[in-house]
XYZ file of C-alpha atoms in Angstrom:
748
model
C -58.835 -60.617 93.760
C -61.602 -62.263 95.701
C -62.051 -62.581 99.440
C -64.015 -65.357 101.191
C -65.072 -65.904 104.786
C -63.644 -69.027 106.582
C -66.056 -71.897 106.853
C -67.631 -72.932 110.141
C -65.587 -75.711 111.777
C -62.369 -74.707 110.023
C -59.344 -74.981 112.312
C -56.439 -72.931 111.194
C -54.092 -75.261 113.155
C -54.775 -78.003 110.629
C -53.123 -75.896 107.947
C -49.979 -75.554 110.050
C -49.130 -79.247 109.798
C -46.184 -80.453 107.729
C -46.559 -80.957 104.002
C -47.057 -84.682 104.619
C -50.332 -84.067 106.431
C -53.322 -84.884 104.276
C -55.715 -82.060 103.407
C -59.158 -82.071 104.882
C -61.808 -83.511 102.630
C -65.048 -81.677 101.934
C -68.011 -82.631 104.101
C -70.255 -85.458 103.050
C -73.952 -85.019 103.732
C -74.465 -88.577 104.892
C -74.802 -90.477 108.122
C -71.224 -91.917 108.163
C -67.768 -91.320 106.802
C -65.631 -94.113 105.226
C -61.944 -93.577 104.432
C -60.714 -94.929 101.126
C -58.853 -98.268 101.405
C -55.117 -98.412 101.387
C -52.436 -95.805 101.795
C -52.247 -92.633 99.728
C -50.727 -93.204 96.331
C -47.482 -91.494 97.334
C -46.863 -94.097 100.071
C -47.476 -97.226 98.110
C -44.660 -99.807 97.423
C -44.363 -102.224 94.561
C -44.122 -105.255 96.810
C -47.065 -104.301 99.036
C -50.490 -105.684 98.634
C -53.191 -103.536 97.238
C -55.139 -103.400 100.442
C -52.780 -104.345 103.243
C -51.077 -102.198 105.722
C -47.594 -100.816 105.161
C -44.792 -103.289 105.632
C -42.185 -101.082 107.239
C -41.888 -98.222 109.727
C -42.183 -95.816 106.853
C -45.609 -97.076 105.921
C -48.872 -95.143 106.331
C -52.235 -96.215 107.669
C -55.284 -93.900 107.767
C -56.637 -93.012 111.207
C -59.859 -94.689 112.172
C -63.149 -92.845 111.889
C -63.966 -89.494 110.382
C -61.655 -86.504 110.559
C -61.800 -84.398 113.757
C -64.802 -82.055 113.915
C -66.998 -84.136 111.642
C -69.987 -85.830 113.280
C -72.972 -87.754 112.039
C -75.019 -84.513 111.826
C -73.975 -82.732 108.673
C -72.801 -79.122 108.884
C -75.180 -76.329 107.885
C -72.349 -74.352 106.340
C -72.543 -74.406 102.550
C -69.515 -75.586 100.658
C -66.930 -73.006 99.790
C -67.041 -71.975 96.143
C -64.250 -73.112 93.970
C -62.117 -70.592 92.193
C -62.252 -72.691 89.150
C -66.076 -72.836 89.091
C -66.928 -69.071 89.587
C -65.619 -65.967 87.819
C -64.322 -63.085 89.995
C -66.510 -59.874 90.178
C -66.050 -57.312 87.404
C -63.234 -54.834 87.765
C -64.297 -51.274 88.793
C -62.297 -48.519 87.189
C -61.954 -46.142 90.132
C -60.212 -43.524 87.960
C -63.498 -42.611 86.235
C -65.101 -39.405 87.708
C -68.593 -40.224 89.059
C -71.747 -38.576 87.600
C -72.597 -35.474 89.688
C -75.306 -33.944 87.484
C -77.892 -34.484 90.199
C -75.820 -32.764 92.859
C -76.317 -29.031 93.602
C -73.800 -26.603 92.128
C -70.968 -25.453 94.362
C -71.664 -22.361 96.494
C -70.752 -18.884 95.317
C -68.326 -16.971 97.451
C -70.124 -14.755 99.949
C -69.173 -11.572 101.754
C -69.329 -10.723 105.415
C -70.738 -7.247 104.719
C -71.675 -4.933 101.868
C -69.000 -2.607 100.578
C -71.584 0.174 100.038
C -74.468 0.352 102.514
C -75.175 -1.679 105.647
C -78.162 -1.572 108.007
C -77.575 -0.887 111.664
C -77.305 -3.763 114.100
C -80.341 -2.795 116.189
C -82.678 -3.041 113.175
C -81.212 -6.437 112.320
C -81.606 -7.767 115.859
C -85.165 -6.504 116.017
C -85.956 -8.212 112.710
C -84.434 -11.528 113.837
C -86.546 -11.499 116.979
C -89.640 -10.523 114.974
C -89.112 -13.442 112.594
C -88.657 -15.804 115.507
C -91.996 -14.745 116.982
C -93.819 -14.646 113.612
C -93.215 -17.855 111.643
C -94.003 -18.099 107.958
C -97.669 -18.788 107.273
C -99.027 -21.814 105.445
C -100.181 -21.421 101.829
C -103.872 -20.848 101.177
C -106.131 -21.936 98.352
C -106.988 -18.899 96.172
C -110.411 -18.420 94.641
C -110.733 -18.384 90.879
C -111.198 -14.605 90.843
C -108.154 -14.048 93.064
C -105.943 -16.185 90.859
C -107.287 -14.567 87.689
C -106.655 -11.083 89.103
C -103.032 -11.929 89.853
C -102.538 -13.424 86.383
C -103.830 -10.126 84.949
C -101.442 -8.117 87.128
C -104.264 -6.692 89.245
C -102.424 -6.497 92.564
C -101.717 -3.604 94.903
C -98.689 -2.544 96.845
C -98.963 -2.144 100.594
C -97.336 1.009 101.937
C -95.508 0.170 105.192
C -95.232 2.679 108.050
C -91.505 3.130 107.352
C -92.152 4.287 103.766
C -92.099 8.079 103.482
C -93.044 9.192 100.006
C -95.488 8.817 97.123
C -96.937 5.550 95.841
C -99.281 5.700 92.854
C -100.937 3.135 90.563
C -101.123 4.722 87.081
C -102.604 1.559 85.566
C -103.300 -2.083 86.325
C -100.063 -3.843 87.148
C -98.015 -0.630 87.215
C -96.707 1.268 90.240
C -94.929 4.588 90.536
C -93.156 5.565 93.717
C -90.613 7.964 95.116
C -89.329 8.728 98.592
C -88.348 11.875 100.382
C -84.851 12.686 101.556
C -83.881 10.898 104.744
C -86.181 7.921 104.217
C -85.145 4.702 105.905
C -85.140 1.163 104.536
C -88.623 -0.145 103.764
C -90.089 -3.090 101.908
C -93.158 -2.668 99.682
C -95.047 -5.958 99.416
C -97.950 -6.880 97.164
C -101.310 -7.253 98.876
C -101.777 -10.774 97.494
C -99.290 -13.481 96.472
C -98.136 -13.621 92.874
C -97.200 -17.281 93.340
C -99.806 -19.550 94.933
C -98.378 -22.867 96.095
C -101.769 -24.576 95.769
C -102.469 -23.275 92.264
C -99.010 -22.818 90.706
C -96.716 -25.478 92.183
C -95.294 -27.691 89.395
C -95.585 -30.659 91.752
C -99.355 -30.200 91.502
C -99.818 -28.912 87.955
C -96.835 -30.693 86.342
C -96.286 -27.438 84.431
C -93.447 -24.952 84.652
C -94.395 -21.690 86.397
C -92.542 -18.382 85.960
C -93.138 -15.205 87.965
C -91.486 -11.938 86.936
C -91.599 -8.180 87.389
C -89.317 -5.319 86.451
C -88.443 -1.847 87.705
C -87.531 1.325 85.827
C -85.204 3.457 87.962
C -85.868 7.042 86.925
C -83.816 8.753 89.610
C -81.628 7.832 92.556
C -81.960 11.169 94.318
C -81.059 14.664 93.276
C -77.460 15.475 94.088
C -76.663 12.012 95.410
C -74.290 9.321 94.244
C -75.497 5.852 93.325
C -73.845 4.381 96.410
C -75.900 6.710 98.637
C -79.231 5.346 97.427
C -80.650 1.873 97.507
C -83.093 0.006 95.268
C -83.899 -3.629 96.004
C -86.318 -5.966 94.228
C -87.165 -9.489 95.255
C -89.700 -12.005 96.555
C -90.833 -12.783 100.098
C -92.870 -15.351 101.955
C -95.184 -13.765 104.501
C -94.986 -12.349 107.038
C -91.885 -10.199 106.538
C -90.476 -7.298 108.621
C -91.126 -4.255 106.448
C -88.212 -2.213 107.847
C -85.758 -4.692 106.305
C -84.896 -4.921 102.623
C -85.859 -8.236 100.989
C -83.170 -10.905 101.006
C -81.937 -10.139 104.512
C -84.413 -12.262 106.473
C -85.827 -15.767 106.224
C -88.144 -16.580 103.346
C -86.826 -13.877 101.012
C -84.440 -13.248 98.133
C -83.494 -10.050 96.326
C -81.081 -8.150 94.127
C -79.716 -5.008 95.825
C -78.945 -2.172 93.479
C -76.231 -0.421 95.489
C -73.704 -3.280 95.261
C -75.328 -5.542 92.634
C -75.231 -8.545 94.966
C -77.860 -11.199 95.463
C -79.199 -11.982 98.891
C -81.037 -15.229 99.673
C -81.976 -15.405 103.356
C -78.602 -13.772 103.883
C -78.035 -11.306 106.718
C -74.393 -10.752 105.795
C -72.918 -9.173 102.695
C -74.571 -11.212 99.941
C -72.924 -12.805 96.917
C -71.646 -11.164 93.753
C -74.190 -11.242 90.943
C -74.323 -8.172 88.706
C -73.146 -4.589 88.446
C -74.823 -1.875 90.555
C -78.140 -0.519 89.269
C -77.887 2.954 87.730
C -80.365 5.690 86.875
C -82.260 4.849 83.695
C -81.856 1.072 84.104
C -84.843 -1.231 83.702
C -84.149 -4.260 85.874
C -86.316 -7.367 86.108
C -86.259 -10.321 88.492
C -87.953 -13.650 87.876
C -88.242 -17.156 89.286
C -88.978 -20.309 87.292
C -90.385 -23.326 89.120
C -90.173 -26.786 87.498
C -90.118 -30.451 88.508
C -86.497 -31.451 89.122
C -84.861 -34.609 87.807
C -84.654 -37.124 90.642
C -83.429 -40.654 91.325
C -85.943 -43.435 90.612
C -88.076 -44.189 93.630
C -87.340 -40.880 95.316
C -89.961 -38.183 95.981
C -90.217 -35.481 93.280
C -88.633 -32.137 94.132
C -88.988 -28.608 92.763
C -86.185 -27.044 90.774
C -86.059 -23.247 91.058
C -84.053 -20.959 88.803
C -83.729 -17.266 89.661
C -82.869 -14.963 86.770
C -82.173 -11.290 86.193
C -82.840 -9.020 83.212
C -81.441 -5.577 82.489
C -82.740 -3.202 79.840
C -84.599 -5.964 78.032
C -81.770 -8.513 77.974
C -81.522 -11.633 80.083
C -78.550 -11.568 82.393
C -77.325 -13.531 85.376
C -79.161 -16.517 86.850
C -78.560 -19.072 89.582
C -79.959 -22.303 90.953
C -81.819 -21.659 94.184
C -80.711 -25.040 95.533
C -77.004 -24.451 95.096
C -74.742 -25.548 97.922
C -74.984 -23.089 100.792
C -72.471 -21.467 103.043
C -73.118 -22.954 106.481
C -72.154 -19.720 108.245
C -73.776 -17.024 106.094
C -76.744 -18.728 104.382
C -79.951 -19.533 106.240
C -81.294 -21.993 103.678
C -84.033 -21.576 101.100
C -87.041 -22.273 103.312
C -90.131 -20.542 101.980
C -88.670 -19.967 98.512
C -88.730 -23.465 97.004
C -92.346 -23.382 95.863
C -93.937 -24.829 98.985
C -95.252 -21.463 100.283
C -97.019 -18.486 98.714
C -94.666 -15.751 97.510
C -95.286 -12.016 97.413
C -93.534 -9.552 95.164
C -91.180 -7.253 97.072
C -91.510 -4.347 94.678
C -88.760 -1.738 94.472
C -87.799 -0.926 98.005
C -86.298 2.533 97.928
C -84.383 4.452 100.529
C -82.568 7.745 100.749
C -84.232 9.302 97.681
C -84.733 13.023 97.699
C -87.557 15.247 96.595
C -87.701 19.005 96.538
C -89.972 21.812 95.475
C -88.858 25.019 93.863
C -89.817 28.303 95.463
C -90.172 31.582 93.640
C -90.653 35.077 94.887
C -94.057 36.685 95.329
C -95.202 39.343 92.870
C -97.553 41.893 94.396
C -99.578 44.075 92.059
C -101.956 46.981 92.427
C -104.625 44.874 90.733
C -104.601 42.416 93.609
C -105.277 45.062 96.242
C -107.931 46.713 94.098
C -109.657 43.374 93.753
C -109.515 42.922 97.539
C -111.330 46.204 98.135
C -114.042 45.377 95.591
C -114.491 41.879 97.014
C -114.834 43.222 100.563
C -117.690 45.459 99.454
C -119.415 42.661 97.519
C -118.981 40.173 100.352
C -120.650 42.508 102.831
C -123.665 42.976 100.534
C -124.463 39.330 99.710
C -127.653 37.919 101.241
C -128.738 34.258 100.991
C -132.006 33.344 99.273
C -134.495 32.829 102.135
C -136.519 29.690 102.746
C -140.119 30.171 101.479
C -142.972 29.974 103.976
C -144.655 27.193 101.992
C -141.833 25.425 100.115
C -142.597 23.366 97.037
C -139.494 21.201 97.582
C -138.855 19.323 100.829
C -136.198 16.965 102.108
C -138.251 14.049 100.773
C -137.487 15.338 97.268
C -133.774 14.767 97.835
C -131.567 11.728 97.229
C -128.032 12.036 98.589
C -125.200 10.261 96.729
C -121.891 9.642 98.544
C -119.068 8.441 96.260
C -116.409 6.792 98.439
C -113.577 4.301 98.228
C -114.139 3.379 101.864
C -116.351 0.546 103.020
C -116.491 1.558 106.671
C -114.899 3.887 109.178
C -115.920 6.220 111.973
C -115.645 9.328 109.768
C -117.896 7.763 107.125
C -120.411 6.696 109.781
C -120.539 10.209 111.248
C -121.123 11.608 107.758
C -124.047 9.234 107.147
C -125.558 9.969 110.575
C -125.419 13.750 110.030
C -127.057 13.403 106.604
C -129.765 11.083 107.929
C -130.573 13.739 110.551
C -131.717 16.078 107.724
C -134.295 13.428 106.681
C -133.584 12.986 102.957
C -135.612 10.476 100.967
C -132.629 8.169 100.560
C -128.832 7.883 100.683
C -126.881 5.957 98.051
C -123.333 5.037 99.034
C -121.259 4.102 95.971
C -118.035 2.324 96.868
C -115.735 -0.112 95.040
C -116.328 -3.845 94.637
C -113.495 -4.696 97.022
C -115.273 -2.868 99.888
C -118.883 -3.763 99.010
C -119.316 -6.428 101.694
C -117.753 -4.202 104.334
C -120.113 -1.345 103.456
C -123.156 -3.633 103.612
C -122.146 -4.839 107.068
C -121.673 -1.239 108.214
C -125.166 -0.215 107.084
C -126.653 -3.322 108.659
C -124.916 -2.474 111.931
C -126.201 1.117 111.793
C -129.760 -0.255 111.623
C -131.121 2.009 108.864
C -133.149 1.135 105.778
C -132.623 4.490 104.053
C -129.102 3.749 102.852
C -128.490 1.789 99.639
C -125.102 0.368 98.714
C -123.834 0.300 95.136
C -120.341 -0.367 93.798
C -118.102 -0.023 90.759
C -115.132 -2.150 89.800
C -112.467 0.509 90.416
C -112.385 3.976 92.012
C -113.332 6.904 89.775
C -115.625 9.652 91.040
C -117.358 10.312 87.718
C -117.893 6.585 87.318
C -119.378 6.338 90.833
C -121.649 9.351 90.366
C -123.142 7.963 87.153
C -123.536 4.526 88.752
C -126.037 5.948 91.248
C -128.300 7.596 88.637
C -130.514 4.542 87.879
C -131.558 4.443 91.552
C -132.508 8.117 91.853
C -136.269 8.795 91.783
C -136.409 12.276 93.317
C -136.335 15.729 91.733
C -133.136 16.792 93.468
C -129.808 14.967 93.771
C -127.185 16.046 96.298
C -123.605 14.835 95.973
C -121.594 14.796 99.206
C -118.071 13.780 100.148
C -117.579 10.968 102.654
C -115.941 13.227 105.273
C -118.467 16.056 105.728
C -120.812 16.930 108.579
C -124.183 18.513 107.772
C -126.098 20.921 110.006
C -129.705 19.827 110.718
C -131.335 22.563 108.540
C -129.019 22.321 105.548
C -131.494 20.878 103.034
C -134.147 23.618 103.361
C -131.493 26.266 102.697
C -130.100 24.374 99.691
C -133.576 23.805 98.236
C -134.601 27.478 98.529
C -132.881 28.664 95.293
C -134.094 25.532 93.444
C -137.699 26.675 93.930
C -136.934 28.770 90.841
C -136.527 26.580 87.737
C -133.776 28.847 86.397
C -131.357 27.467 89.000
C -129.540 24.260 88.050
C -127.202 23.790 91.022
C -126.623 25.115 94.535
C -123.558 25.037 96.774
C -122.929 26.179 100.353
C -120.235 27.726 102.480
C -117.717 25.440 104.193
C -115.761 25.408 107.434
C -112.917 23.239 108.688
C -113.682 20.155 110.733
C -110.815 20.308 113.213
C -108.971 17.333 114.654
C -109.483 16.365 118.285
C -106.416 16.831 120.532
C -104.307 18.030 117.558
C -100.540 17.810 117.478
C -98.357 20.815 116.728
C -98.140 19.803 113.060
C -101.915 19.416 112.855
C -102.367 22.863 114.403
C -100.069 24.447 111.816
C -101.669 22.750 108.836
C -105.120 23.181 110.373
C -104.519 26.928 110.357
C -103.580 26.778 106.657
C -106.668 24.634 105.967
C -108.933 27.160 107.655
C -107.359 30.042 105.698
C -107.944 28.198 102.439
C -111.644 27.567 103.164
C -112.269 31.096 104.444
C -110.580 32.531 101.384
C -112.760 30.353 99.161
C -115.947 31.382 100.980
C -114.938 35.015 100.610
C -114.188 34.600 96.886
C -117.429 32.712 96.141
C -119.636 35.142 98.071
C -118.153 38.231 96.414
C -118.377 36.714 92.905
C -121.989 35.643 93.521
C -122.963 39.200 94.445
C -121.131 40.854 91.530
C -122.083 38.656 88.576
C -123.993 35.605 89.833
C -121.036 33.403 88.936
C -118.847 31.020 90.905
C -115.334 29.668 90.389
C -116.843 26.187 90.814
C -119.755 24.421 92.507
C -117.733 22.510 95.076
C -118.369 18.780 95.074
C -118.029 18.529 98.860
C -121.764 19.189 99.087
C -123.750 20.353 96.064
C -127.372 19.987 94.869
C -128.475 19.517 91.234
C -131.718 18.916 89.422
C -131.969 15.195 88.735
C -133.369 15.634 85.222
C -130.160 17.440 84.221
C -127.948 14.640 85.523
C -130.090 11.919 83.908
C -130.095 13.538 80.499
C -128.366 11.431 77.859
C -126.429 14.380 76.420
C -125.108 15.254 79.858
C -124.030 11.663 80.561
C -122.265 11.420 77.199
C -120.383 14.654 77.828
C -119.695 13.856 81.479
C -118.244 10.425 80.780
C -116.368 11.365 77.584
C -114.953 14.823 78.131
C -111.972 15.632 75.932
C -109.079 17.817 77.104
C -107.199 19.793 74.410
C -108.729 17.556 71.755
C -106.263 14.761 72.553
C -107.062 13.384 76.007
C -110.226 11.895 77.420
C -110.555 13.483 80.864
C -112.301 11.643 83.702
C -111.262 13.963 86.540
C -112.475 17.462 87.577
C -116.135 16.381 87.822
C -117.400 19.490 89.672
C -115.750 21.849 87.164
C -117.403 20.057 84.248
C -120.895 20.224 85.795
C -120.444 23.923 86.634
C -119.513 24.731 83.023
C -122.364 22.554 81.743
C -124.947 24.471 83.770
C -123.626 27.854 82.633
C -123.507 26.783 78.965
C -127.118 25.551 79.215
C -128.415 28.809 80.663
C -128.827 27.584 84.216
C -128.043 29.881 87.134
C -125.762 28.873 89.965
C -126.746 29.268 93.612
C -124.555 29.869 96.663
C -126.077 29.939 100.145
C -123.791 31.766 102.577
C -125.537 31.237 105.904
C -124.686 29.756 109.294
C -127.367 27.058 108.980
C -126.012 26.098 105.550
C -122.457 25.683 106.782
C -120.859 22.280 105.989
C -117.909 21.017 108.016
C -115.222 19.225 106.020
C -111.695 17.903 106.482
C -108.498 18.766 104.641
C -105.057 17.220 104.903
C -103.485 18.322 108.196
C -100.016 17.161 107.166
C -97.558 17.852 104.308
C -100.013 16.184 101.896
C -101.927 19.480 101.982
C -99.439 20.724 99.380
C -100.465 17.874 97.068
C -104.117 18.738 97.631
C -103.454 22.327 96.583
C -101.610 21.116 93.498
C -104.561 18.901 92.499
C -107.069 21.736 92.932
C -104.854 24.138 91.015
C -104.423 21.722 88.086
C -108.178 21.246 87.960
C -108.726 25.026 87.846
C -106.129 25.484 85.103
C -107.726 22.805 82.929
C -111.244 24.140 83.482
C -110.349 27.786 82.831
C -108.417 26.978 79.660
C -111.295 24.811 78.433
C -113.844 27.508 79.251
C -111.957 30.320 77.491
C -110.300 28.613 74.527
C -112.150 25.361 73.855
C -115.825 25.763 74.721
C -115.669 29.584 74.351
C -119.231 29.823 75.652
C -118.408 32.860 77.773
C -117.348 34.769 74.638
C -120.678 34.011 72.955
C -122.522 35.259 76.027
C -120.539 38.484 75.911
C -121.116 38.998 72.181
C -124.889 38.394 72.311
C -126.652 40.930 74.523
C -129.972 39.101 74.001
C -128.546 35.911 75.459
C -129.786 35.462 79.031
C -127.325 34.927 81.806
C -124.060 36.620 82.769
C -122.228 38.750 80.230
C -118.757 40.312 80.400
C -118.416 39.590 84.080
C -117.796 35.914 83.246
C -114.947 36.881 80.951
C -113.459 39.154 83.594
C -113.880 36.481 86.241
C -112.078 33.828 84.175
C -109.378 36.334 83.208
C -108.989 37.338 86.859
C -108.552 33.713 87.884
C -105.888 33.171 85.238
C -104.022 36.379 86.115
C -103.969 35.789 89.854
C -102.339 32.368 89.502
C -98.961 34.100 89.608
C -99.909 36.783 92.135
C -100.733 34.869 95.291
C -98.285 33.802 97.968
C -98.326 30.293 96.581
C -97.748 31.381 93.000
C -94.871 28.942 92.600
C -97.204 26.089 93.494
C -99.699 27.150 90.853
C -96.921 27.596 88.319
C -95.867 24.023 89.032
C -99.480 22.928 88.539
C -99.617 24.687 85.185
C -96.559 22.739 84.008
C -98.021 19.391 85.128
C -101.566 19.537 83.743
C -101.278 15.929 82.568
C -101.187 14.742 86.198
C -104.546 13.704 87.671
C -103.403 11.724 90.717
C -104.672 12.594 94.184
C -101.547 11.487 96.012
C -103.213 12.005 99.383
C -105.468 8.995 99.960
C -104.736 5.286 99.956
C -106.477 3.558 97.069
C -107.651 6.816 95.450
C -105.041 6.590 92.710
C -105.626 2.976 91.752
C -106.373 3.042 88.005
C -105.289 6.694 87.852
C -104.482 6.189 84.161
C -108.226 6.017 83.427
C -108.610 9.679 84.444
C -106.723 10.977 81.399
C -106.507 8.766 78.301
C -104.864 9.786 75.056
C -107.319 9.402 72.168
C -106.081 9.350 68.586
C -107.809 11.253 65.791
C -108.952 7.988 64.199
C -110.556 6.962 67.473
C -112.328 10.309 67.694
C -113.615 10.052 64.125
C -114.789 6.488 64.724
C -116.296 7.355 68.094
C -114.176 4.605 69.629
C -113.290 6.251 72.931
C -112.789 4.700 76.322
C -116.034 4.771 78.301
C -116.193 4.886 82.081
C -119.873 3.924 82.099
C -120.828 0.754 83.949
C -123.239 -1.669 82.318
C -125.873 -0.663 84.870
C -125.377 3.102 84.413
C -128.322 5.206 83.406
C -128.693 6.477 79.837
C -131.952 8.307 79.187
C -133.196 8.216 75.607
C -134.607 11.698 76.007
C -132.157 14.510 75.189
C -133.582 17.606 76.849
C -130.363 19.623 76.953
C -128.549 19.881 73.649
C -124.741 19.529 73.666
C -123.654 23.042 72.744
C -119.953 22.239 72.243
C -119.725 18.690 70.840
C -116.247 19.261 69.473
C -114.851 19.616 72.976
C -116.960 17.473 75.234
C -117.986 14.491 73.148
C -115.821 12.152 71.131
C-alpha cells in the first residue's frame, strides 16, 4: 500500500462530479492548451460529421479554453507518479525481533537495604555532603617511574583515621592487616592509582587493560559470626570518604563480604552477586577495560567488565554499563575508564584481637639478683674525661638512619647533635623522602649535614650506606628522635681513648610529651620505668663483669675501622638465624656480639652529662615495642649461646682475654628471667613468634618487612647465593682486619 500527497491545484470537488464528467488531464508545460477536436468517443453518432458539433440536445461540445486552474504559467508541482510505472516500497516484516546486541543488559534487581549490616544514617548523610563539597579530581599524567612502580605492585596503603588496628607490608605488593574489636567502617586506599586514565585507557592505547587484586581472609574475629564482621574490596575514584565502605558513594564499586552483594555507587542495599565471604576464602576483584563495539560514525566508548574470583576460580561478572535502577543507582561516573582508579583494599570492621595473660611467677633468685644489682649499681663509676684528650668531637661522624624526610622532632634531634660540634652528620633516609630531607637541611642553613638515601627502609641497609662517606676515627649512630646534652661526645669518647674498647653506650631518660593526656601520662610512666630498669640493669652488669645486655642503638659510638672492615660488613649484611633464615633486623645485638667475639670491650657511661633523652610509644603501641625488643633479645641470646658459642670458648680458655664465666651467667640469667618478670606472658608470646620482625609502631617502617628475615635454602648457602641488602654504593674494604670467628652462623 502506498500513500501520496495531493498535488498543488487539485480540487477535490472536481472528483465529486457525476460519472459523465471528464477527468482532468495532466498539465502541459507549454504556453497554451488546445482541446482535442470533436466530442469524446462515447458521444459520437454514426450520422454526425467527424468534426462538427452534436446534432441533438444529447450532444456534447467541449468547453472553450483550458480547464479551470490552468494558466499560461506552468505549475511547479511535479507530475504524480503512476502506479504502473513505479514499484511499491519493500515489505517490512514487523514480526522479526530487532537486533539489541548493542544495548546494555537489563538491570539486576536491587535491594533497599542489606539483610546483614547497615551503616547509620548520620554517617551516610555526612558522606553525601562531603562528596558534594569534594568533587572527583581529574586524571593526571604519571611519570614513567610511577607507572612502572604500579605495574610492579609497588604501592602502599593509606591508613585512614577511622582504622584502628595493624597494617603491615611484608613484601612488595602484599599487605597484612587486622583490626581491634569495636572498630568502625573504614576504607583503605592505595597511595597511587592502579589505573591511570592517561596511560591505561583503551581509547588511548587501543589495548585491553585489566586491573586485579585479591584478599585472603584469615579470620573474621574471634568468637564472632560471619554476619557480625565485614570485609569489602573494590575500586574508587578520588577523593573518597574513608569512613564509608567502597561502593556506597559516587565513583566507587565493591563486593561486600557480609551479604555477598555488589555495590556500584549504590547507597541502598546493593544487588545480589555471590555468597558471603567466609574465613579462609581468597577473593579477588578485577576490572577489564576495552574499546566497545559502536555504531559507525559514533564516538568510541569504553566497555568495562567487572569480575570476581574465589579460591583461584573465576566466578561472577557483570557489565558496568548495564541498565541502571533510576531510584537506587547513581550511575557509573568515575568508573568507566575516564578517571584514575585507586584500589580499595580490604576494608575491615568489627574484627577482634586479644592478648593472653598468664600469672606471675616470683622466685627467690629474682630477689637475690635485685640485692646484688643494687650493690653493683651503687659502685659503678663512669670513665672520666682525660685532661688532654686524644679524641675530640672533630673525630666523630654521626649517622642518623631515618624513614622521615622532615619533621619537628627530626629537626630538634639534628640541632641538639650539631650543638656538640661533630665533624659531620649523615642523614640516611629513603628515596621517597630524599627531596624533602634536602629541603629541610637547606632551610636549616647548615653545611655539616649530608643526605643519603636507600631504595627502601632497612636500618642495617641504611647504616652500611653511610660508610663510604665516613672519614673520621669514630662513628656514632643515633636515632631520629633523641636529644643530646651539650657535653655528650667528650664523655662517650673517654673510654675510646683506650684501644681495647670497641663501642660505648650511654644512659637514657624519657623525653616526655608536652601537655600530655591521661593516656600519655599512664604510658609515659611505663616508658620511664622501662628506661630506668634498663639503666639499672646495664650499670650493674657493667660493674660486675664488664658486659652489657646490648649496646643500645639509640645513641652508640663505634670505631670506624671496625665498621668498615669487609668481614664485618659481610657478617652484618648476611647474618643467618638458625641456619635457615637470613636476618636483617636486630642490628645493635649483632654489633654487640661481634665486638665481644673479637675481644673488644664494651663501654657504658652512666653520668648526668651523658644522659640521652629519647621517646617511646605513649599509647597501646608500647606493647608492640616491648614485643619487638623481646623477640630481638630471644634471637640474640639463643644465637650467642647455641650458635656462635663464643661465650663458652671464653669460659673454657682461661688465657683468653675478656670476660669469662660471668658472660655465661649473664646470658643464662637473661633467659631465665624471661618468665619471671611481671610481663612474662608478653615475653613468652615473643618467644613463640621469633619469625616476626615487624615494628608495627611506625608508619612506613614495615614496608619491605619481608627483607628482614629471608628463608635461605641449603643449596643457596652452599652456592653463596644469598639475598644481599648492600646498595651498589655501599662500602666494602678489601682489607680484612677482623677475622670472622663464626662463619657458619654469620656468613652464608
